[in-house]
């Protein structure tokens, strides 16, 4: 019995991930970024979609530069991409240097202290070690401050131990094409690079690639756009959709006028209604903030989410869908309902929608 049971037969919700679309999106970004290479940012388990599947798909498409946030994430994928540059954005934690050296992982150095620690290891090893220097041009999270940059520019000997792969910075508001901060950061970055030894530069994230040719650098670092998030909000999405999420309808019931639905009784019927209960909840990353605000699709037509999202269940108003019955599947994310649409209903962004996608889903990976 069990060996003939389809995995879908047990699934409350099914997450389809189109690896071919991710590869196409990478190729489309590379075509747009004429001045240099295009990396794949695969931090947070490739934005929740599964680094062990996404990383080889990007590699097969031609990607040879990868970024994670943490060393652990890099170690987990190192063997999948033995000859690619693999860099860690969050910097060099004391005590982890040997692991970077052993697995040929490149630290993104965000302070003088990190540069000096890496240079010290290089002299112990007796060879130059690859590093990326991160300059803060306005984000005020990580990267050398202007004061630290001035110290580094005045005494560049500390860079001699490094094989300086890239100098990088990160844009604050690239998704707002006419935000003057973009130009301010571009100028600050160019000026800062001019005070350091010549090295390839890396500035643009997904949206930065769409700011224009003047934003060219030797390496772009897209994440979101690879996974189908719109890098040009307010304009049509140039990327292919990557994710489809469907949830099973477990029950359909009639609710009379005045009756309420869900915890806290936050929704009540103002006309005789049909309520469909689907197998997705906030434990699956279906944010509770979508209570009384979210939407699902059935046969391409919307059903409003009514009542509170609970841990394992969400309820939808199926009054306009007389044919809907238990065992049907509702589309939660797909071509007609993008991660950005879901984010708008949840009061967040597409990045948080994807990185929240739960572990209980039946995951199906589609190849090109
Ligand atoms: C996450 C991240 C990126 C990727 O940004 P997207 O907006 O997802 O394209 C690039 N660079 C740095 C430093 C990041 O933290």
Short mmCIF file of N, CA, C and O in Angstrom, two decimals, residues 75-170:
data_model
loop_
_atom_site.label_atom_id
_atom_site.label_comp_id
_atom_site.label_asym_id
_atom_site.label_seq_id
_atom_site.Cartn_x
_atom_site.Cartn_y
_atom_site.Cartn_z
N UNK A 75 29.77 26.02 3.56
CA UNK A 75 30.32 24.67 3.71
C UNK A 75 29.36 23.63 3.14
O UNK A 75 29.79 22.64 2.53
N UNK A 76 28.06 23.86 3.33
CA UNK A 76 27.06 22.89 2.89
C UNK A 76 27.00 22.76 1.37
O UNK A 76 26.55 21.74 0.86
N UNK A 77 27.45 23.77 0.63
CA UNK A 77 27.36 23.69 -0.85
C UNK A 77 28.72 23.63 -1.54
O UNK A 77 28.78 23.50 -2.76
N UNK A 78 29.81 23.70 -0.75
CA UNK A 78 31.14 23.78 -1.37
C UNK A 78 31.38 22.65 -2.37
O UNK A 78 31.86 22.86 -3.48
N UNK A 79 31.04 21.41 -2.00
CA UNK A 79 31.35 20.28 -2.88
C UNK A 79 30.51 20.27 -4.15
O UNK A 79 30.84 19.57 -5.10
N UNK A 80 29.41 21.03 -4.17
CA UNK A 80 28.56 21.04 -5.37
C UNK A 80 29.17 21.89 -6.48
O UNK A 80 28.79 21.77 -7.65
N UNK A 81 30.07 22.81 -6.10
CA UNK A 81 30.60 23.80 -7.06
C UNK A 81 32.10 23.98 -6.82
O UNK A 81 32.56 25.08 -6.48
N UNK A 82 32.88 22.89 -6.98
CA UNK A 82 34.27 22.90 -6.51
C UNK A 82 35.14 24.01 -7.11
O UNK A 82 36.03 24.51 -6.45
N UNK A 83 34.86 24.42 -8.36
CA UNK A 83 35.76 25.41 -8.98
C UNK A 83 35.15 26.80 -9.03
O UNK A 83 35.66 27.68 -9.72
N UNK A 84 34.05 27.04 -8.34
CA UNK A 84 33.42 28.36 -8.35
C UNK A 84 33.90 29.18 -7.15
O UNK A 84 34.27 28.62 -6.12
N UNK A 85 33.90 30.52 -7.29
CA UNK A 85 34.14 31.37 -6.13
C UNK A 85 32.93 31.28 -5.21
O UNK A 85 31.79 31.41 -5.65
N UNK A 86 33.21 31.04 -3.94
CA UNK A 86 32.13 30.94 -2.95
C UNK A 86 32.48 31.88 -1.80
O UNK A 86 33.51 31.71 -1.13
N UNK A 87 31.66 32.91 -1.60
CA UNK A 87 31.99 33.96 -0.63
C UNK A 87 30.89 34.08 0.43
O UNK A 87 29.72 33.77 0.18
N UNK A 88 31.30 34.52 1.62
CA UNK A 88 30.41 34.63 2.78
C UNK A 88 30.23 36.10 3.15
O UNK A 88 31.19 36.78 3.51
N UNK A 89 29.00 36.59 3.04
CA UNK A 89 28.74 38.02 3.18
C UNK A 89 28.90 38.55 4.60
O UNK A 89 29.27 39.70 4.80
N UNK A 90 28.57 37.73 5.60
CA UNK A 90 28.46 38.28 6.96
C UNK A 90 29.79 38.44 7.68
O UNK A 90 29.81 38.76 8.86
N UNK A 91 30.89 38.19 6.97
CA UNK A 91 32.19 38.50 7.56
C UNK A 91 32.85 37.31 8.23
O UNK A 91 32.31 36.20 8.29
N UNK A 92 34.05 37.58 8.71
CA UNK A 92 34.94 36.55 9.24
C UNK A 92 34.84 36.51 10.75
O UNK A 92 35.31 37.41 11.44
N UNK A 93 34.21 35.48 11.29
CA UNK A 93 34.11 35.37 12.76
C UNK A 93 35.42 34.80 13.30
O UNK A 93 35.97 33.84 12.71
N UNK A 94 35.93 35.36 14.41
CA UNK A 94 37.18 34.83 14.98
C UNK A 94 37.05 33.34 15.26
O UNK A 94 36.02 32.88 15.78
N UNK A 95 38.09 32.59 14.88
CA UNK A 95 38.07 31.14 15.12
C UNK A 95 37.62 30.34 13.93
O UNK A 95 37.72 29.11 13.94
N UNK A 96 37.10 31.01 12.88
CA UNK A 96 36.61 30.26 11.72
C UNK A 96 37.60 30.29 10.55
O UNK A 96 37.34 29.68 9.52
N UNK A 97 38.73 30.99 10.73
CA UNK A 97 39.64 31.24 9.60
C UNK A 97 40.11 29.94 8.95
O UNK A 97 40.19 29.85 7.71
N UNK A 98 40.43 28.93 9.77
CA UNK A 98 40.98 27.68 9.22
C UNK A 98 39.98 27.03 8.27
O UNK A 98 40.36 26.44 7.25
N UNK A 99 38.70 27.12 8.59
CA UNK A 99 37.68 26.50 7.73
C UNK A 99 37.62 27.21 6.38
O UNK A 99 37.45 26.58 5.34
N UNK A 100 37.77 28.54 6.39
CA UNK A 100 37.80 29.27 5.13
C UNK A 100 38.97 28.81 4.27
O UNK A 100 38.83 28.59 3.07
N UNK A 101 40.14 28.68 4.91
CA UNK A 101 41.33 28.28 4.16
C UNK A 101 41.16 26.86 3.62
O UNK A 101 41.37 26.60 2.44
N UNK A 102 40.71 25.95 4.49
CA UNK A 102 40.63 24.54 4.11
C UNK A 102 39.66 24.32 2.96
O UNK A 102 39.90 23.46 2.10
N UNK A 103 38.56 25.06 2.93
CA UNK A 103 37.55 24.82 1.90
C UNK A 103 37.55 25.88 0.80
O UNK A 103 36.62 25.95 0.01
N UNK A 104 38.59 26.70 0.76
CA UNK A 104 38.72 27.73 -0.28
C UNK A 104 37.46 28.59 -0.36
O UNK A 104 36.87 28.77 -1.42
N UNK A 105 37.04 29.11 0.78
CA UNK A 105 35.87 29.99 0.84
C UNK A 105 36.39 31.41 1.08
O UNK A 105 37.35 31.62 1.83
N UNK A 106 35.77 32.37 0.42
CA UNK A 106 36.25 33.75 0.42
C UNK A 106 35.46 34.56 1.45
O UNK A 106 34.24 34.69 1.32
N UNK A 107 36.13 35.12 2.46
CA UNK A 107 35.39 35.97 3.39
C UNK A 107 35.17 37.36 2.81
O UNK A 107 36.05 37.91 2.15
N UNK A 108 33.98 37.91 3.05
CA UNK A 108 33.72 39.32 2.74
C UNK A 108 34.09 40.09 4.00
O UNK A 108 33.45 39.94 5.05
N UNK A 109 35.16 40.88 3.90
CA UNK A 109 35.76 41.52 5.07
C UNK A 109 35.14 42.89 5.26
O UNK A 109 35.27 43.76 4.39
N UNK A 110 34.49 43.08 6.40
CA UNK A 110 33.70 44.29 6.60
C UNK A 110 34.26 45.26 7.61
O UNK A 110 33.57 46.21 8.00
N UNK A 111 35.50 45.04 8.05
CA UNK A 111 36.11 45.96 9.01
C UNK A 111 37.62 45.81 8.92
O UNK A 111 38.13 44.80 8.40
N UNK A 112 38.36 46.80 9.44
CA UNK A 112 39.82 46.70 9.49
C UNK A 112 40.23 45.48 10.32
O UNK A 112 41.19 44.79 9.98
N UNK A 113 39.49 45.23 11.39
CA UNK A 113 39.83 44.09 12.25
C UNK A 113 39.75 42.79 11.47
O UNK A 113 40.62 41.90 11.60
N UNK A 114 38.72 42.64 10.63
CA UNK A 114 38.60 41.42 9.84
C UNK A 114 39.70 41.34 8.77
O UNK A 114 40.24 40.26 8.52
N UNK A 115 40.02 42.47 8.17
CA UNK A 115 41.11 42.48 7.17
C UNK A 115 42.42 42.05 7.84
O UNK A 115 43.17 41.21 7.31
N UNK A 116 42.68 42.59 9.03
CA UNK A 116 43.94 42.27 9.71
C UNK A 116 43.97 40.81 10.15
O UNK A 116 45.02 40.15 10.07
N UNK A 117 42.84 40.29 10.62
CA UNK A 117 42.80 38.89 11.03
C UNK A 117 43.08 37.98 9.84
O UNK A 117 43.83 37.00 9.95
N UNK A 118 42.50 38.31 8.69
CA UNK A 118 42.69 37.48 7.48
C UNK A 118 44.13 37.61 6.98
O UNK A 118 44.75 36.63 6.57
N UNK A 119 44.69 38.83 7.07
CA UNK A 119 46.08 39.03 6.64
C UNK A 119 47.03 38.24 7.54
O UNK A 119 48.03 37.68 7.07
N UNK A 120 46.72 38.17 8.82
CA UNK A 120 47.57 37.42 9.76
C UNK A 120 47.56 35.93 9.40
O UNK A 120 48.60 35.26 9.43
N UNK A 121 46.38 35.40 9.05
CA UNK A 121 46.32 33.99 8.65
C UNK A 121 47.11 33.78 7.37
O UNK A 121 47.81 32.77 7.20
N UNK A 122 47.00 34.74 6.45
CA UNK A 122 47.73 34.62 5.18
C UNK A 122 49.23 34.53 5.44
O UNK A 122 49.92 33.70 4.82
N UNK A 123 49.74 35.33 6.37
CA UNK A 123 51.19 35.26 6.59
C UNK A 123 51.56 33.95 7.26
O UNK A 123 52.61 33.38 6.98
N UNK A 124 50.68 33.42 8.10
CA UNK A 124 50.92 32.08 8.67
C UNK A 124 50.97 31.03 7.56
O UNK A 124 51.79 30.10 7.61
N UNK A 125 50.07 31.16 6.59
CA UNK A 125 50.01 30.18 5.50
C UNK A 125 51.14 30.39 4.50
O UNK A 125 51.40 29.51 3.67
N UNK A 126 51.74 31.58 4.52
CA UNK A 126 52.82 31.85 3.59
C UNK A 126 52.34 32.08 2.17
O UNK A 126 53.08 31.87 1.21
N UNK A 127 51.09 32.49 2.02
CA UNK A 127 50.60 32.84 0.67
C UNK A 127 49.47 33.86 0.79
O UNK A 127 48.89 34.02 1.88
N UNK A 128 49.20 34.53 -0.32
CA UNK A 128 48.09 35.48 -0.32
C UNK A 128 46.77 34.73 -0.29
O UNK A 128 46.62 33.70 -0.96
N UNK A 129 45.84 35.23 0.47
CA UNK A 129 44.53 34.56 0.58
C UNK A 129 43.46 35.42 -0.06
O UNK A 129 43.48 36.65 0.05
N UNK A 130 42.48 34.79 -0.73
CA UNK A 130 41.45 35.55 -1.42
C UNK A 130 40.50 36.23 -0.43
O UNK A 130 40.08 35.63 0.56
N UNK A 131 40.20 37.48 -0.71
CA UNK A 131 39.27 38.21 0.14
C UNK A 131 38.50 39.24 -0.67
O UNK A 131 38.93 39.67 -1.74
N UNK A 132 37.34 39.61 -0.15
CA UNK A 132 36.53 40.68 -0.73
C UNK A 132 36.43 41.76 0.35
O UNK A 132 36.13 41.45 1.51
N UNK A 133 36.72 43.00 -0.03
CA UNK A 133 36.59 44.09 0.95
C UNK A 133 35.26 44.79 0.74
O UNK A 133 34.90 45.16 -0.38
N UNK A 134 34.51 44.91 1.82
CA UNK A 134 33.16 45.48 1.79
C UNK A 134 33.20 46.90 2.34
O UNK A 134 33.62 47.12 3.48
N UNK A 135 32.77 47.86 1.52
CA UNK A 135 32.74 49.26 1.93
C UNK A 135 31.30 49.68 2.20
O UNK A 135 30.40 49.37 1.42
N UNK A 136 31.08 50.40 3.28
CA UNK A 136 29.75 50.92 3.59
C UNK A 136 29.57 52.26 2.88
O UNK A 136 30.29 53.22 3.17
N UNK A 137 28.63 52.32 1.95
CA UNK A 137 28.37 53.60 1.27
C UNK A 137 26.98 54.14 1.60
O UNK A 137 26.45 54.99 0.88
N UNK A 138 26.38 53.65 2.69
CA UNK A 138 25.09 54.21 3.07
C UNK A 138 24.15 53.25 3.79
O UNK A 138 23.14 53.68 4.35
N UNK A 139 24.46 51.95 3.78
CA UNK A 139 23.56 51.00 4.43
C UNK A 139 23.71 51.02 5.95
O UNK A 139 22.75 50.75 6.68
N UNK A 140 24.93 51.30 6.40
CA UNK A 140 25.20 51.34 7.84
C UNK A 140 24.85 50.02 8.54
O UNK A 140 24.28 50.00 9.64
N UNK A 141 25.17 48.90 7.88
CA UNK A 141 25.02 47.60 8.54
C UNK A 141 26.41 46.99 8.67
O UNK A 141 26.94 46.83 9.77
N UNK A 142 26.98 46.60 7.53
CA UNK A 142 28.30 45.99 7.50
C UNK A 142 29.18 46.79 6.54
O UNK A 142 28.70 47.59 5.76
N UNK A 143 30.48 46.55 6.58
CA UNK A 143 31.38 47.22 5.66
C UNK A 143 32.18 48.31 6.36
O UNK A 143 31.78 48.85 7.40
N UNK A 144 33.35 48.62 5.77
CA UNK A 144 34.22 49.64 6.36
C UNK A 144 33.54 51.00 6.32
O UNK A 144 32.99 51.39 5.28
N UNK A 145 33.61 51.71 7.42
CA UNK A 145 33.13 53.09 7.48
C UNK A 145 34.11 53.98 6.72
O UNK A 145 35.23 53.56 6.39
N UNK A 146 33.71 55.23 6.50
CA UNK A 146 34.62 56.18 5.84
C UNK A 146 35.92 56.33 6.63
O UNK A 146 37.00 56.43 6.04
N UNK A 147 35.80 56.35 7.96
CA UNK A 147 37.00 56.52 8.78
C UNK A 147 37.94 55.32 8.61
O UNK A 147 39.16 55.49 8.48
N UNK A 148 37.37 54.12 8.60
CA UNK A 148 38.20 52.92 8.41
C UNK A 148 38.81 52.89 7.01
O UNK A 148 39.95 52.48 6.82
N UNK A 149 38.02 53.32 6.03
CA UNK A 149 38.53 53.36 4.66
C UNK A 149 39.73 54.30 4.57
O UNK A 149 40.72 53.99 3.90
N UNK A 150 39.65 55.44 5.26
CA UNK A 150 40.76 56.41 5.22
C UNK A 150 42.02 55.77 5.79
O UNK A 150 43.12 55.95 5.24
N UNK A 151 41.88 55.00 6.88
CA UNK A 151 43.04 54.32 7.47
C UNK A 151 43.61 53.31 6.47
O UNK A 151 44.83 53.23 6.26
N UNK A 152 42.72 52.56 5.84
CA UNK A 152 43.16 51.54 4.89
C UNK A 152 43.84 52.18 3.68
O UNK A 152 44.86 51.70 3.18
N UNK A 153 43.26 53.28 3.19
CA UNK A 153 43.81 53.94 2.00
C UNK A 153 45.20 54.52 2.31
O UNK A 153 46.08 54.52 1.45
N UNK A 154 45.39 54.98 3.56
CA UNK A 154 46.66 55.60 3.93
C UNK A 154 47.76 54.54 4.11
O UNK A 154 48.94 54.84 3.94
N UNK A 155 47.35 53.33 4.50
CA UNK A 155 48.35 52.27 4.71
C UNK A 155 47.86 51.00 4.04
O UNK A 155 47.19 50.16 4.65
N UNK A 156 48.20 50.88 2.77
CA UNK A 156 47.67 49.76 1.99
C UNK A 156 48.50 48.48 2.16
O UNK A 156 48.17 47.46 1.55
N UNK A 157 49.55 48.55 3.01
CA UNK A 157 50.38 47.35 3.20
C UNK A 157 49.54 46.20 3.75
O UNK A 157 49.81 45.04 3.44
N UNK A 158 48.51 46.54 4.55
CA UNK A 158 47.71 45.45 5.14
C UNK A 158 46.94 44.68 4.07
O UNK A 158 46.46 43.57 4.34
N UNK A 159 46.81 45.25 2.86
CA UNK A 159 46.13 44.53 1.77
C UNK A 159 47.09 43.62 1.01
O UNK A 159 46.65 42.81 0.20
N UNK A 160 48.40 43.78 1.27
CA UNK A 160 49.38 43.01 0.49
C UNK A 160 49.24 41.51 0.68
O UNK A 160 49.55 40.73 -0.22
N UNK A 161 48.78 41.11 1.86
CA UNK A 161 48.63 39.68 2.13
C UNK A 161 47.40 39.10 1.45
O UNK A 161 47.18 37.89 1.48
N UNK A 162 46.58 39.99 0.86
CA UNK A 162 45.31 39.54 0.30
C UNK A 162 45.37 39.44 -1.21
O UNK A 162 45.99 40.27 -1.88
N UNK A 163 44.69 38.44 -1.73
CA UNK A 163 44.37 38.39 -3.15
C UNK A 163 42.99 39.04 -3.25
O UNK A 163 41.98 38.41 -2.97
N UNK A 164 43.01 40.35 -3.57
CA UNK A 164 41.78 41.14 -3.49
C UNK A 164 40.88 40.83 -4.68
O UNK A 164 41.05 41.38 -5.76
N UNK A 165 39.92 39.94 -4.46
CA UNK A 165 39.07 39.48 -5.57
C UNK A 165 38.11 40.58 -6.02
O UNK A 165 37.90 40.78 -7.20
N UNK A 166 37.46 41.22 -5.06
CA UNK A 166 36.52 42.31 -5.38
C UNK A 166 36.52 43.31 -4.23
O UNK A 166 36.79 42.96 -3.08
N UNK A 167 36.21 44.56 -4.60
CA UNK A 167 35.77 45.53 -3.61
C UNK A 167 34.28 45.69 -3.83
O UNK A 167 33.83 45.84 -4.98
N UNK A 168 33.49 45.60 -2.78
CA UNK A 168 32.04 45.63 -2.96
C UNK A 168 31.35 46.61 -2.02
O UNK A 168 31.90 47.04 -1.00
N UNK A 169 30.14 47.01 -2.43
CA UNK A 169 29.25 47.75 -1.55
C UNK A 169 27.82 47.31 -1.87
O UNK A 169 27.61 46.52 -2.81
N UNK A 170 26.86 47.77 -1.10
CA UNK A 170 25.49 47.28 -1.25
C UNK A 170 24.53 48.46 -1.29
O UNK A 170 24.65 49.39 -0.49
#
